[in-house]
Amino acid sequence: MAENGTEDINKLDLIRTIGFNGNIPGGLKVHPNRQHVVYALGNTVIVEDITSHQQCFLSGHTNDVSCLTVSKSGNYLASGQVTHMGFKADVIIWDFEKRELYARLTLHKVKVESLAFSPKDKYLVTVGGQDDGSVVVWNIAKKEAICGSPAAVPSDGTTMCVTYANMCDETFITGGNGTLRKWKLDLSNRKIRPTDVRMGQLKRIVKCIEIDEADEFIYCGTTSGDILKVGVNTCIMAEYGPVKEKFSLGIMAIGLLKSEEIIVGAGDGTVALVRKTLKRKKISKVTGGVTSIALRGLGHQFFVGTSLAELYQCNLGEFTFDLVKTCHYSDVLDVTFPAGASQLFATCSKNDIRIWSTTTGAERLRITVPNLTCNGIDIMENGSSIVSAWDDGKIRAFYPESGKLMYVIHDAHNKGVTALATTSDCRRIVSGGSEGQLRIWDIHEKEQKLVTAMKEHKGKVACIRLRKTVAECVSASEDGTCIIWDLQNFLRKQVIFANTLFKCVCYHPEEFQIVTSGSDRKIGYWETFDGSQIRELDGAQSGAINGMDISSNGKNFVTGGDDKIIKLWGYNEGAVTHVGMGHSGSITRVKICPCLNYIVSVSADGAILIWRYPD
Amino acid sequence: MQANESIYNLISREEYRPPKDARYKSQFRSTVKMETTSNKASHKTMGPAKVKTDDPREFLKKRSKEPQHPPKSDFKYPDDDTRRPPVPTQEDKPLMGIKSTKNFITTNAVENIMSVPKKPAPNFADTKKGDTHPLDISGLVPKYIKKKDFGEVPDYLTRRKQEVMRAQEEYDAYVAEHYKRGAMQKLTEQERQLILNGLKKNWEAIHHQYQGLSVVTDTAPKKARKERMEAEMKQLERDIELLEKHMTIYIGN
């Protein structure tokens, strides 16, 4: 991934990552030392200290992480990934102490569904996905496969989860669509032998399995919303429940306490404490479907991860949930700072706009508009409103403290608003849409009026930047043009053509030059006066450049794109001075804070990364 | 409220979660702990503790447990010590038998009759009911304009002004002196004439020699001599012209 010749280029200092992939079943684990949580974000595994929030990034996967586990002793982590159809998916074992890759195990096709360590760290068992359908046992010390076997009989469906016994290194259990099997490892013959659990007439899709301390019973959460209790030795189902009022949207995660009570997480966000008799004792609710429950120690405290990328901490006694961590759960599309302030920034994504504190990484405000995507966001220079561009063709403005709706401009662009900028006098909004129009709006307290529509672009407007004097603006479009507009007579001043989809454009602070970039990976410097090209740089070796921002002193600019690398350039030198590697999805936008302290980059995997701006 | 919202307010409102108070702990905890263990079954194995019993003569007496009050004392006013002694009564005997024959009643009456009545204080009345206030401080009577030096510049001001003027003059003089010391020297008319005459004399001398030169300048020394003389005369002419052109000349130091 790294560029050639980056050895002599400085690394950007990563301060903080705001991101959590909540969609992985069991994707949140607490390390047995009770001090760290482990979770995945895109293709990286993150180890985070619970108290100090210090993060460590384990990167080695080539695509999104699909499953994650921690060994009982805590020496190893293991993670599996997905790949493209027809390719092999890696399982990586990480050394926890050294925080480095211990072994890369490649055998499964397309996706690794689930994995589990044996209690004495001897073996790792992995289950492949739908296209693979096999169980493989690995020897950890030798870093090689011992044996493999089809996970289920062909008439049954896919296997989705695997759990190792707590005492015995030779027994593990797999479960999935209509299948629940106990496996015995025969090491001398290099074989694993399954025994199917007899469930009678019951048909269930098992999503998660937990086994009790003494290896007597296993508890399985099913998509039907009930728990199966199965004897390990007999392989016969002992009990299932609750019979009435099953958990809606299925049980996605289970946590087993020493008191034989069960913590159940359901797809509708219900977290319940269930008695030994499989009846509910306490119930609470969180937002998003619960995908993982991770007990800290014996379970007096536990963490709940949800599909809407929220992480809750709960004390068992009170059964109240504190939101510890939250982030966007789909691609973050824009990021912006308030004028002159570095302490806050706003990001937008599908369904919501959020305001974050740069220093603590805490969420300060969330504005939710269900089922719509916010393409662009800007904050009025006086800080009085947050203006946002939505894919339903409306421009919405919100109050910045209460998050309430201030006004809506209906039908601003008929195919969705894609870019937006506010003038420095806070009286006008310039918006661009998918259809290629640029529209200017007069903003008053009671009404918002269309001033004019400028129809020059033929494709989606990707980026709009205004001059400070409000007399001129520049818009970059994916039709391969970049237009400099006169905002007094509403005429085109200059047009720049290039064989690219322009993604981003910036005014140099002195406003005589603009910098553009796009899918051709070239960074172009242009004169605003006559539209002539001054310089052209190669911005990346692979992948389009999606985001660019120039520092307020005009000395540096920063770019980021599909190659997942942040690059800081000297403006006059035209050379990369710093690179930042850490994103696991393609970078959508980058911003430098007004006080030149931070660089914030957002990516398509929902992560927000805060970097220190180098001196 | 909403109209005044600003995103910058979110900055100052950094989230602060006050730390939880310490868990309640009774201050009698140690006592309770001690009592529950120490008072319980103290004579379980060894029988009741052997302690010295009281003497039967020191039995519990009536009211012996009531609080002991201090003895009663007479009431005294706080200013009893500073008060003057009471007026003597009729029965009191005069000190050392001294008696006065003065008739206080008549002397008082006579004194009052003979006394000159007191002048009423200068007052003014401001209501019809005759509420009076002192006239002196009211400002109704002209007081300050009757002062002797009213309307004149006070002495101290003129004095101060003079002092300031004197200081300024001294300062100016000092500055002028300072400048004079550092300034360039002026050439007097006499000196100028002297220099001018000298220069002219020199020129004439060289000119005289020049006129005496041979007509043909055929050798190099001759030519050099002639040229040197011409250069010298030219220089002198230039100097003379300079001195004649300017009437005042300063000499730089």
Short mmCIF file of C-alpha atoms in Angstrom, two decimals, chain A residues 8 39 99 134 161 195 210 222 276 289 304 336 372 406 440 513 562:
data_model
loop_
_atom_site.label_atom_id
_atom_site.label_comp_id
_atom_site.label_asym_id
_atom_site.label_seq_id
_atom_site.Cartn_x
_atom_site.Cartn_y
_atom_site.Cartn_z
CA ASP A 8 12.43 9.71 3.92
CA TYR A 39 -12.78 -4.24 18.02
CA ARG A 99 0.97 -5.95 19.06
CA SER A 134 -15.47 -25.79 5.95
CA CYS A 161 -20.45 -19.57 14.67
CA THR A 195 -21.74 -35.37 16.43
CA GLU A 210 -21.71 -19.83 24.64
CA THR A 222 -31.24 -18.19 17.50
CA LYS A 276 -31.45 -20.13 34.49
CA GLY A 289 -29.38 -4.25 17.02
CA VAL A 304 -22.55 -3.97 24.34
CA THR A 336 -16.24 20.88 8.29
CA LEU A 372 -31.81 10.22 4.00
CA MET A 406 -34.37 25.95 11.37
CA ILE A 440 -27.81 30.71 -5.19
CA GLN A 513 -4.83 30.42 -7.74
CA ASP A 562 -9.07 5.91 -2.54
#
